[in-house]
Coordinates of C-alpha atoms in Angstrom, one line a residue:
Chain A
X64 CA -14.8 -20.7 -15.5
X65 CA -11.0 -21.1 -15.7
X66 CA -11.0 -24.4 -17.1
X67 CA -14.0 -23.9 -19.0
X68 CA -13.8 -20.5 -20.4
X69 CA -10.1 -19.8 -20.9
X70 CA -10.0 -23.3 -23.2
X71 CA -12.7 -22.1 -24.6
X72 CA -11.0 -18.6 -25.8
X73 CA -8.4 -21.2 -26.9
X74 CA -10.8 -23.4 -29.6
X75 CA -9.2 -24.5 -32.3
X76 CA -11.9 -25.0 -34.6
X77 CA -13.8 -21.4 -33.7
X78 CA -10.4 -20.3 -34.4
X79 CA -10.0 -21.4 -37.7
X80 CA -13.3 -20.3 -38.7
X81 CA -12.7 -16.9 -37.6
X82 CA -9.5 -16.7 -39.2
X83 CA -11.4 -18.0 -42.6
X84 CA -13.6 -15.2 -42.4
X85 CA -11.5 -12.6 -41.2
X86 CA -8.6 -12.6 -43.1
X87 CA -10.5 -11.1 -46.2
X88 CA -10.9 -7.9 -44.3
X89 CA -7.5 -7.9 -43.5
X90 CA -6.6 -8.2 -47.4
X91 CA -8.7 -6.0 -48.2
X92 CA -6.9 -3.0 -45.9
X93 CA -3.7 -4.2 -47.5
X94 CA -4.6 -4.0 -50.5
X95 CA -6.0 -0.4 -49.8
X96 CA -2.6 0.2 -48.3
X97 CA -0.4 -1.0 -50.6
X98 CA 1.2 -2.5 -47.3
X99 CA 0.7 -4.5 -44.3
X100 CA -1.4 -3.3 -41.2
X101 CA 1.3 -1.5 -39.0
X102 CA -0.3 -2.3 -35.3
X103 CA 1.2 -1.8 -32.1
X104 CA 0.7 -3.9 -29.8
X105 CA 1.5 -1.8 -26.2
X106 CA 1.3 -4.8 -23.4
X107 CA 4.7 -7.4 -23.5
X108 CA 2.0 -10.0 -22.5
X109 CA 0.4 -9.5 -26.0
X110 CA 4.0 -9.7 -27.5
X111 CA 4.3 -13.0 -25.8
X112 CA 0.6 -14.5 -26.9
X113 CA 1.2 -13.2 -30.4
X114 CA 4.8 -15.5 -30.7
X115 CA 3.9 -18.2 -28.3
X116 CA 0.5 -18.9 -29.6
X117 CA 1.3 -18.4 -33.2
X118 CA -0.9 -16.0 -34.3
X119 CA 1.7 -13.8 -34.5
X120 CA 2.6 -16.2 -37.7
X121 CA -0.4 -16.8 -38.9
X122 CA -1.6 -13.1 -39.4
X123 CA 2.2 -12.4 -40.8
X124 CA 1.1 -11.8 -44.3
X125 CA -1.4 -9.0 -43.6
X126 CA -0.6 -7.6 -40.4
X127 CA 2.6 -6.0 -38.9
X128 CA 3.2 -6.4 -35.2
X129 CA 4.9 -3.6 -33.7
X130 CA 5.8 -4.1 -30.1
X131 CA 5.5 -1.2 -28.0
X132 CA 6.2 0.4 -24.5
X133 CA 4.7 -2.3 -22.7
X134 CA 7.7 -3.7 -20.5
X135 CA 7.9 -1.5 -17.5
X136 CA 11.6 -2.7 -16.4
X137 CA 12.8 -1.7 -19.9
X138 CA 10.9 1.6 -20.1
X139 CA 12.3 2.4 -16.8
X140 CA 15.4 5.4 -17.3
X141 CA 19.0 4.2 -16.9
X142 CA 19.5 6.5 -13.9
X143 CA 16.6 5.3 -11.9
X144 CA 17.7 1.9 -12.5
X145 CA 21.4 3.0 -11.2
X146 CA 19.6 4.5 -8.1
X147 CA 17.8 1.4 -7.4
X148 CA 20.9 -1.0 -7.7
X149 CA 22.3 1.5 -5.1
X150 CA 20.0 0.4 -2.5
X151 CA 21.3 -2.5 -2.5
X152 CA 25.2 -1.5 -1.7
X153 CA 23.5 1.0 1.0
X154 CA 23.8 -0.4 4.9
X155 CA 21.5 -1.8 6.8
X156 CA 19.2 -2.1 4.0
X157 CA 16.9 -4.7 2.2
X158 CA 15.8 -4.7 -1.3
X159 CA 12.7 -5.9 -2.2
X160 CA 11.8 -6.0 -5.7
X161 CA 9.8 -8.7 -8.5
X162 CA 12.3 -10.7 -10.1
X163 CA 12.6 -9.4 -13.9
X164 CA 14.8 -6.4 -12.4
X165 CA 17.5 -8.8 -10.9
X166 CA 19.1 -9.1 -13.8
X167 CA 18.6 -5.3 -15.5
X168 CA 22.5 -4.1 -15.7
X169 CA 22.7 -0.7 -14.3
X170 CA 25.8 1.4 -15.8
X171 CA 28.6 -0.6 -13.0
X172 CA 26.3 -3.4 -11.7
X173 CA 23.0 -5.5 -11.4
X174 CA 20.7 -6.2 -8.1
X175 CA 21.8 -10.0 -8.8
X176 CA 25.8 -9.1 -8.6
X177 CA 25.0 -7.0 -5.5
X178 CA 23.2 -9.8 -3.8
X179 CA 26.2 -12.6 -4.9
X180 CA 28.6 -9.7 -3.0
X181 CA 26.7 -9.6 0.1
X182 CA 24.1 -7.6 -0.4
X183 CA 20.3 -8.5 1.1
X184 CA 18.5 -8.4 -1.9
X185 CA 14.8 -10.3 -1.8
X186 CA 12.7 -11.0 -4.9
X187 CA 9.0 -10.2 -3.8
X188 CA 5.7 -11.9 -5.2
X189 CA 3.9 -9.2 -3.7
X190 CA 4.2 -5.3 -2.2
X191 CA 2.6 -7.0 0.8
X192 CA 5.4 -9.6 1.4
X193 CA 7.4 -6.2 1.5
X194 CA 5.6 -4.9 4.2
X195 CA 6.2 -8.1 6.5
X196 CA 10.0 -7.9 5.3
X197 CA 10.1 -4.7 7.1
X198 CA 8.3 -6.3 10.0
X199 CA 11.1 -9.2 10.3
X200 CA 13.8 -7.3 10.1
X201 CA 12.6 -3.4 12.3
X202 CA 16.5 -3.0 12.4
X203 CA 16.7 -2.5 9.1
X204 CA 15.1 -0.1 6.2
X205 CA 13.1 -2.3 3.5
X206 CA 13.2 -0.3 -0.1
X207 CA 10.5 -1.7 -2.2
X208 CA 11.2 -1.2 -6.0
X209 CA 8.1 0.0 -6.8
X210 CA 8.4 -0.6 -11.1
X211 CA 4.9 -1.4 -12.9
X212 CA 1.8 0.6 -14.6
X213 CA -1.2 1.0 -13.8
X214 CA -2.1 -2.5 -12.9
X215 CA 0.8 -2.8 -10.8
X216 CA 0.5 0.4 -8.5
X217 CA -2.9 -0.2 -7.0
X218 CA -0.7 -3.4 -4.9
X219 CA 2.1 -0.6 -4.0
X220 CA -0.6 1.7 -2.8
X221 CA -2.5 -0.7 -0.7
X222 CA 1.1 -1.6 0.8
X223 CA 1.6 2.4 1.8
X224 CA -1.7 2.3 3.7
X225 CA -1.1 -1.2 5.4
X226 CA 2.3 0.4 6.6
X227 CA 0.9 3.6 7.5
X228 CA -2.1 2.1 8.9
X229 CA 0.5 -0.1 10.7
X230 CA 3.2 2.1 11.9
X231 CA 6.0 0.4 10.1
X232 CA 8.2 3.1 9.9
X233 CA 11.2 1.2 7.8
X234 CA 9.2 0.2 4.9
X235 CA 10.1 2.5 1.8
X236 CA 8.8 2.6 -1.7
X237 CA 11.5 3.7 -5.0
X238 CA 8.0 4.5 -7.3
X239 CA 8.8 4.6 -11.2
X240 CA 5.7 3.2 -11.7
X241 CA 4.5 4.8 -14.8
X242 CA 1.1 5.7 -16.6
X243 CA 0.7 4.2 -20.2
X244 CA -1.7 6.6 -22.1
X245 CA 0.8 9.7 -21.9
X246 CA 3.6 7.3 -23.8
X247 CA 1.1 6.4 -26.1
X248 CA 0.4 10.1 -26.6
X249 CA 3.9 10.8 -27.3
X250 CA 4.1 7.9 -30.3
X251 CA 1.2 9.2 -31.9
X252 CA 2.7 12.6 -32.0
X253 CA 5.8 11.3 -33.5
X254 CA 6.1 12.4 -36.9
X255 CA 7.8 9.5 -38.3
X256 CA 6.0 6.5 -36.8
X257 CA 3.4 5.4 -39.1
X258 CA 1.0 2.8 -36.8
X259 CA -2.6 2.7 -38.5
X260 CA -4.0 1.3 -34.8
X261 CA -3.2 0.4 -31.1
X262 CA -3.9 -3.1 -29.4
X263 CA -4.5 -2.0 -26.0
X264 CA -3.2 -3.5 -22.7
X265 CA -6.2 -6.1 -21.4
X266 CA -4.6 -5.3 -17.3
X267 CA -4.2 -1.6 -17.3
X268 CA -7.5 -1.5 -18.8
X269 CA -9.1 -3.7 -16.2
X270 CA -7.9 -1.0 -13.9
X271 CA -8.3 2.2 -15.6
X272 CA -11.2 1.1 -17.8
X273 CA -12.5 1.8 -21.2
X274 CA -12.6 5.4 -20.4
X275 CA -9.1 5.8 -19.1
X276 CA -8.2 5.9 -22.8
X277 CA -10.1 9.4 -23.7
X278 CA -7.1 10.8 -24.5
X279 CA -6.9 8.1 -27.6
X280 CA -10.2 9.1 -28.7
X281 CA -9.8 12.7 -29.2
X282 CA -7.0 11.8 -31.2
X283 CA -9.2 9.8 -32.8
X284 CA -6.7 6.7 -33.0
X285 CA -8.3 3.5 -34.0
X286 CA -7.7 1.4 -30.5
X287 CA -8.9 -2.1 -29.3
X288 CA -8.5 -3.2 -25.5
X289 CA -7.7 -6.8 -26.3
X290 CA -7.0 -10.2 -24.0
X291 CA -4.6 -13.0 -24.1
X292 CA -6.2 -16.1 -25.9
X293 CA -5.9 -17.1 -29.2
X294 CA -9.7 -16.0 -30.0
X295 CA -9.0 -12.9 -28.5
X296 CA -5.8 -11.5 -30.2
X297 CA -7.3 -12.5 -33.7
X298 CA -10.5 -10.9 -33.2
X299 CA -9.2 -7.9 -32.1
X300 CA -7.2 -7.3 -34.9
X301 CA -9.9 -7.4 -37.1
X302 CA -12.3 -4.9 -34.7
X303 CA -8.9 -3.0 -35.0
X304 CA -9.0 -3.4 -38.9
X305 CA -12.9 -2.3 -38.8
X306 CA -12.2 0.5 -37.0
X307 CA -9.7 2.4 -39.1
X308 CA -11.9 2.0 -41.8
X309 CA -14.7 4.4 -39.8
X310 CA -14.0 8.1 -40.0
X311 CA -14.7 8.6 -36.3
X312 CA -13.0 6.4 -34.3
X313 CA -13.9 5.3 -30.7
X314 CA -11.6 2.6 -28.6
X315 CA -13.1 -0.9 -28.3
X316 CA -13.2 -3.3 -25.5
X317 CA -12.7 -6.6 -27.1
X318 CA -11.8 -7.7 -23.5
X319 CA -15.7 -7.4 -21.5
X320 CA -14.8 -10.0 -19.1
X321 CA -12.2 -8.6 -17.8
X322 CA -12.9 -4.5 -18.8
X323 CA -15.3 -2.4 -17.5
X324 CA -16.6 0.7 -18.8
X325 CA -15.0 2.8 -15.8
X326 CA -12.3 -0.3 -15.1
X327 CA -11.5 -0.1 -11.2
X328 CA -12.5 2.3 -9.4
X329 CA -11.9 1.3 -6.1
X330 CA -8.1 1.3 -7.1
X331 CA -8.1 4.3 -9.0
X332 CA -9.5 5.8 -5.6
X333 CA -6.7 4.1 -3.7
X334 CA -4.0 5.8 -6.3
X335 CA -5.3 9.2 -6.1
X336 CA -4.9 8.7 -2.5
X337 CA -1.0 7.3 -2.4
X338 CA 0.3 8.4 -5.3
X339 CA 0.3 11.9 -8.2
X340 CA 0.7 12.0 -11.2
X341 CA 4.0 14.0 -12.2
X342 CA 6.4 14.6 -15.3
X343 CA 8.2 10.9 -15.6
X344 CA 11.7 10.0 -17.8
X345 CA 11.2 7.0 -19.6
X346 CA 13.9 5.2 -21.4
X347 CA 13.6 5.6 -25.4
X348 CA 11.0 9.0 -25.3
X349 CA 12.9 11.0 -23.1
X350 CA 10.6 13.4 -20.0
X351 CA 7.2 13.0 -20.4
X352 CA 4.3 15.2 -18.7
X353 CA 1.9 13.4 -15.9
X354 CA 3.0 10.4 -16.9
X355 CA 4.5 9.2 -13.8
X356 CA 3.5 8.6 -10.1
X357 CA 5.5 9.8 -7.1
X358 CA 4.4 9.3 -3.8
X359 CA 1.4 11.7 -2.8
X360 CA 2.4 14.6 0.8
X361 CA 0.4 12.0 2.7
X362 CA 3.0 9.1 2.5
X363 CA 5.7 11.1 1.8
X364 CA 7.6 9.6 4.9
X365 CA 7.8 6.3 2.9
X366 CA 9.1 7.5 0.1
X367 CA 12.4 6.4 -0.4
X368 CA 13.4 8.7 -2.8
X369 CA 12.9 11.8 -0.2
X370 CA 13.7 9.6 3.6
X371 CA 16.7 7.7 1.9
X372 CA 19.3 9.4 -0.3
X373 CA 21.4 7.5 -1.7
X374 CA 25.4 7.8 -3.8
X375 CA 24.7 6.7 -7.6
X376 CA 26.8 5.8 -10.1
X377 CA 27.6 8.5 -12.8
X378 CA 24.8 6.8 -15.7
X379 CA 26.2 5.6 -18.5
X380 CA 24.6 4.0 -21.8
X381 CA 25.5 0.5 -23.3
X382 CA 27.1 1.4 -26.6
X383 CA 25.3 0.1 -29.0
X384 CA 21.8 -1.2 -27.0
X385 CA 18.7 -0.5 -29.1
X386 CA 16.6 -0.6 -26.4
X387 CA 15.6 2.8 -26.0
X388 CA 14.2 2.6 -29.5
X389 CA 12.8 -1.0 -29.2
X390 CA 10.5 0.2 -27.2
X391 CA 9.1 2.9 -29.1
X392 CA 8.8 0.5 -31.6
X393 CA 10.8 1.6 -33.9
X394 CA 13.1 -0.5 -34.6
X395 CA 13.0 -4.7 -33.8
X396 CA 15.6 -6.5 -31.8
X397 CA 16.4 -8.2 -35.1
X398 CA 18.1 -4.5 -36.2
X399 CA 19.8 -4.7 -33.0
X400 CA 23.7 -5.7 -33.6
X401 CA 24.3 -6.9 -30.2
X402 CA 21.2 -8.9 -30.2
X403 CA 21.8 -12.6 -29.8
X404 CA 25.2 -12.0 -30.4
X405 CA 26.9 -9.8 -27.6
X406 CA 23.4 -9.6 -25.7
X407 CA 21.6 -12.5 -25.1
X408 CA 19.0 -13.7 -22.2
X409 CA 22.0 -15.3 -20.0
X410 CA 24.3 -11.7 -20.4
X411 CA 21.7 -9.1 -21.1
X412 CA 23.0 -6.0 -21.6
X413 CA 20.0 -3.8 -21.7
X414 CA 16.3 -4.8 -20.3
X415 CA 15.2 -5.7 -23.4
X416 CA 16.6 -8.7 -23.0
X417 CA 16.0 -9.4 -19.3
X418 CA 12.1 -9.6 -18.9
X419 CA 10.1 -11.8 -20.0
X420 CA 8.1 -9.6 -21.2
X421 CA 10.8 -7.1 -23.0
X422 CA 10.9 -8.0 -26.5
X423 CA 14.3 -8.5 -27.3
X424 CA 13.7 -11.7 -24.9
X425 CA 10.7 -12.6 -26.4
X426 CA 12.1 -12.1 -29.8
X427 CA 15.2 -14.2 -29.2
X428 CA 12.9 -17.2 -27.6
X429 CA 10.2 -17.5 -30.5
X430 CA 11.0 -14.8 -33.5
X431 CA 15.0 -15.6 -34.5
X432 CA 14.2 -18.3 -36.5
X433 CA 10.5 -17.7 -38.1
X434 CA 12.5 -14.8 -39.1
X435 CA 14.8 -17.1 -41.1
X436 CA 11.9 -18.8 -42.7
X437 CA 10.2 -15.9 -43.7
X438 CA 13.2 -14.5 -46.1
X439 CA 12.5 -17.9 -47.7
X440 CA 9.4 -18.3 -47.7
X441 CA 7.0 -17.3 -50.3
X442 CA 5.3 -14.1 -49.2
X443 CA 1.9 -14.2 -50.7
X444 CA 1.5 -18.3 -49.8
X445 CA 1.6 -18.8 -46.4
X446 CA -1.6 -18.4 -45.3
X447 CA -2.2 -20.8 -48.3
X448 CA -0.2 -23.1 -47.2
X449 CA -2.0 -23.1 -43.6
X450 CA -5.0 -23.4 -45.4
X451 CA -6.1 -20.6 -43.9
X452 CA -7.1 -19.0 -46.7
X453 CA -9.0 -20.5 -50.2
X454 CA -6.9 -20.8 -53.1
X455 CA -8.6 -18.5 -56.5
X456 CA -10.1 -20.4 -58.8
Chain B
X296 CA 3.8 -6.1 -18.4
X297 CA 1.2 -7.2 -16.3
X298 CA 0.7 -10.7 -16.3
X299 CA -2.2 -11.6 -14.3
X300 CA -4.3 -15.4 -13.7
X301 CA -7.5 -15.7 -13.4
X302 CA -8.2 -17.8 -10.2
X303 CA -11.2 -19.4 -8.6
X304 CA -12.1 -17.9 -5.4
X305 CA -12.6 -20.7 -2.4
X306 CA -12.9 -19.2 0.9
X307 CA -13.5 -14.7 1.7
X308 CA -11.6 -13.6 5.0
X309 CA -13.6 -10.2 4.6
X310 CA -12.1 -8.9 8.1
X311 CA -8.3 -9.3 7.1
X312 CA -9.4 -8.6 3.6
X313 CA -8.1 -12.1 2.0
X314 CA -9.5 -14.5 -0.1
X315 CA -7.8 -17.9 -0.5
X316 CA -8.2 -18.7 -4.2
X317 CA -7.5 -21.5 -6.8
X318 CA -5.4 -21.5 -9.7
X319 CA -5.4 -24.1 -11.9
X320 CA -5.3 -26.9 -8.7
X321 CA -2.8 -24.6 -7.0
X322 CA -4.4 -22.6 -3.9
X323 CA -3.1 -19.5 -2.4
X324 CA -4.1 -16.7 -0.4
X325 CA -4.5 -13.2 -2.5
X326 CA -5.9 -9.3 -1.3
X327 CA -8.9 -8.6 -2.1
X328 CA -8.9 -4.8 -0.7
X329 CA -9.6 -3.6 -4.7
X330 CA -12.6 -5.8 -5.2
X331 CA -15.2 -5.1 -2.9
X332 CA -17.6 -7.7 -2.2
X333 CA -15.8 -10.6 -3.8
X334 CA -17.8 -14.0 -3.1
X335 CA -17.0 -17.9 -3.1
X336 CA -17.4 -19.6 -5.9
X337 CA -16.0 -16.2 -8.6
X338 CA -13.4 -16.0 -10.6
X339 CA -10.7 -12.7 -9.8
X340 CA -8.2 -11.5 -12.1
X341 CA -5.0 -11.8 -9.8
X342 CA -1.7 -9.3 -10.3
X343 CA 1.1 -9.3 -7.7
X344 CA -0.7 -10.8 -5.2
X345 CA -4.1 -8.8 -5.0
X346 CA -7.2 -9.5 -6.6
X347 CA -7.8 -6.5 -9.5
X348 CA -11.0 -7.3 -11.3
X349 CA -14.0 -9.7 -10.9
X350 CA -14.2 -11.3 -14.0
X351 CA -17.7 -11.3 -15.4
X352 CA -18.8 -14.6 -16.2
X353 CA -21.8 -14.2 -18.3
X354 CA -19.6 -11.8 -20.5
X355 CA -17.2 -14.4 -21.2
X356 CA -20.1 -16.7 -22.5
X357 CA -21.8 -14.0 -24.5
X358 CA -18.5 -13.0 -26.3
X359 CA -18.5 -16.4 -27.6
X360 CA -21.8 -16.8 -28.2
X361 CA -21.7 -13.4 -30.6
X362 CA -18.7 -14.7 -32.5
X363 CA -20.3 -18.0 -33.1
X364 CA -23.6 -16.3 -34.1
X365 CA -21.6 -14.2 -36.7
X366 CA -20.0 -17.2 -38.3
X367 CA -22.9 -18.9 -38.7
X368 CA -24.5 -16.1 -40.2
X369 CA -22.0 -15.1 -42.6
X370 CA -20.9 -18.7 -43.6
X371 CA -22.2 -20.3 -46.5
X372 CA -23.9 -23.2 -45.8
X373 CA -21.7 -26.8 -46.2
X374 CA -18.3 -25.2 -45.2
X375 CA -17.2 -26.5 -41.7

């Protein structure tokens, strides 16, 4: 099915015939707007599709993408980025972490400057590879960063029971893994962000499921869980489109291949096990309730937070980063004054711009210059132009 | 934030809880502790290392299907 399916979800010529007959619903909410579509996409995999794909373009006319708290290095709080990086200068330890945090600048240093002082620093593929870290090296205490939502914890979790199953008693977790509806909460709440409908992450969903998003449904926000192809961004911006149009909204799963009604529940089972959900600082919205996980009483002797203290730098902000408000969406990189000027993807100076799924990076890969073009460019013509759309007789 | 392949599963090692899987011609070995009865010959969503979902194969044929079905219904006829 890889080859078969995934190309398929990639067809060209379904593509443009969808477009053809979509994009008249999608003029006819602008129209009834008297603006674009404001959607949000949540998941930094969507931003990436939407730019790299070109749909992103295509749709630019009716629909305005509004990246969103997707990126779980950049949501992650300045401080618990500091106390991370201080691992690293603590003896007789080794960090393990996934590589997009190498590069985040805490407020005096980054994992990668530790490692080029001395410092063992190991970028992991997986929590298990952790695990057998701390088996190679029993003289020494193995901190796993433990950064990622809901799709990610499920691997930490099944690391804590290998270790505990195991006895590896110098294998530590640093959780800020985070939960995404409770953000999601929060922006809807916000008085002064105006998004008419969510595009839903496609991997936390596979995990927490079509129902994990209740909470989106009592506030009867127009939602779509959505995948990664071509076919499957454009169509779900049109379910998205339908839906707002319906008084009572319920969330769609665009994404039935991957999505189940209840998602995972083997995993979910696992993370009520290992983890609990408690109050969580993200960077941008400040403390917000249950929307964390820290390590549950049962494996509280890995957690490194409690077995190893560690010095931190006082935190301090980069003047002038956006990021915080990048990724509540309300402002773009392209507002951003550093960006692609002082901050770029070789000297990042917030996280933004540092994974590849934070969407100052993706915006200064594929968005700096369609921005250019678009000043130029006649608004109302560029689907005509494409020939995506008919022009009136 | 959570990038995950979909990948081919080749071989189920259901006593160390490891499947070694395909991706795109590349093979490697993955967890498959949160999928439960995972067989040869499926195709697993895979994220940091562990299999997360079984994707559902007839699913990702009848999406299709349904879209095409709606075009062809709502087109007129002659346009491509």
């Amino acid at each position: 099915m890889t080859t078969v399916n995934l190309l398929a979800y990639r067809d060209p010529e379904l593509f443009a015939r969808l477009l053809r007959r979509i994009i008249p619903a999608l003029e006819e909410q602008v129209q009834k707007l008297g603006r674009r579509v404001r959607i949000m996409e949540v998941c930094g995999t969507h931003t990436v599709s939407f730019s790299r794909t070109g749909v992103r373009q295509v749709l630019a006319d009716f629909v305005e993408l509004i990246s969103g708290p997707g990126c779980p290095v950049c949501v992650t709080d300045q401080s618990d980025i500091d106390h991370m990086i201080a691992y690293a200068k603590r003896p007789g330890t080794v960090v393990a972490t996934f590589g997009d945090m190498m590069q985040v600048p805490g407020s005096a240093a980054s994992l990668r400057r530790q490692r080029a002082e001395g410092a063992d620093v190991r970028v992991v593929y997986s929590p298990s590879q952790a695990v057998d870290l701390a088996l190679e090296n029993p003289q020494k205490q193995v901190v796993l960063l433990g950064v990622g939502f809901e799709t990610t914890a499920p691997g930490v979790a099944l690391s804590l029971k290998r270790a505990a199953r195991d006895g590896v008693r110098n294998y530590f977790v640093y959780s800020v893994h985070k939960l995404t509806p409770p953000a999601l909460k929060a922006l809807v709440e916000d008085p002064d962000h105006r998004l008419d409908g969510f595009l839903l992450p496609g991997h936390v969903s596979a995990i927490i499921g079509r129902r994990g998003w209740t909470l989106l449904e009592l506030l009867n926000q127009p939602a779509v869980i959505g995948g990664f192809e071509p076919l499957d961004l454009v169509v779900s911006v049109y379910r998205l489109v339908q839906e707002m149009k319906r008084p009572v909204r319920l969330v769609v799963n665009n994404y039935g291949r991957v999505v189940r009604e209840d998602g995972n529940p083997a995993a979910q089972r696992l993370l009520e096990e290992t983890f609990e959900a408690a109050p969580a600082r993200w960077r941008g919205f400040g403390m917000l309730p249950q929307s964390g996980l820290e390590i549950s009483e049962t494996y509280r002797a890995f957690d490194a937070r409690v077995a190893l203290p560690v010095d931190r730098p006082v935190t301090k902000a980069v003047r002038g980063c956006r990021c915080g408000e990048v990724v509540k969406g309300k402002e773009t990189p392209l507002q951003c004054r550093l960006f692609g000027t002082a901050c770029t993807p070789e000297r990042p100076l917030g996280p933004c711009m540092v994974s590849d799924e934070g969407t100052c990076s993706i915006y200064y890969q594929y968005e700096r210059s369609h921005h250019r073009d678009r000043r130029e460019e006649p608004h109302e013509d560029y689907a005509l132009a494409r020939g995506w759309r008919q022009p009136d007789a | 934030m959570c990038l995950a392949v979909p990948a081919k599963v080749l071989e189920v090692d259901p006593t160390r809880l490891r499947a070694r899987v395909d991706y795109l011609g590349s093979q490697t070995v993955v967890g498959i502790a949160l999928v439960g009865g995972v067989q040869t010959g499926q195709f697993v969503l895979v994220h940091v290392g562990e299999a997360v979902q079984v994707m559902d194969e007839e699913q990702a044929r009848d999406g299709l299907a349904l879209w095409r079905e709606w075009l062809d219904d709502s087109e007129p006829a002659g346009l491509p």
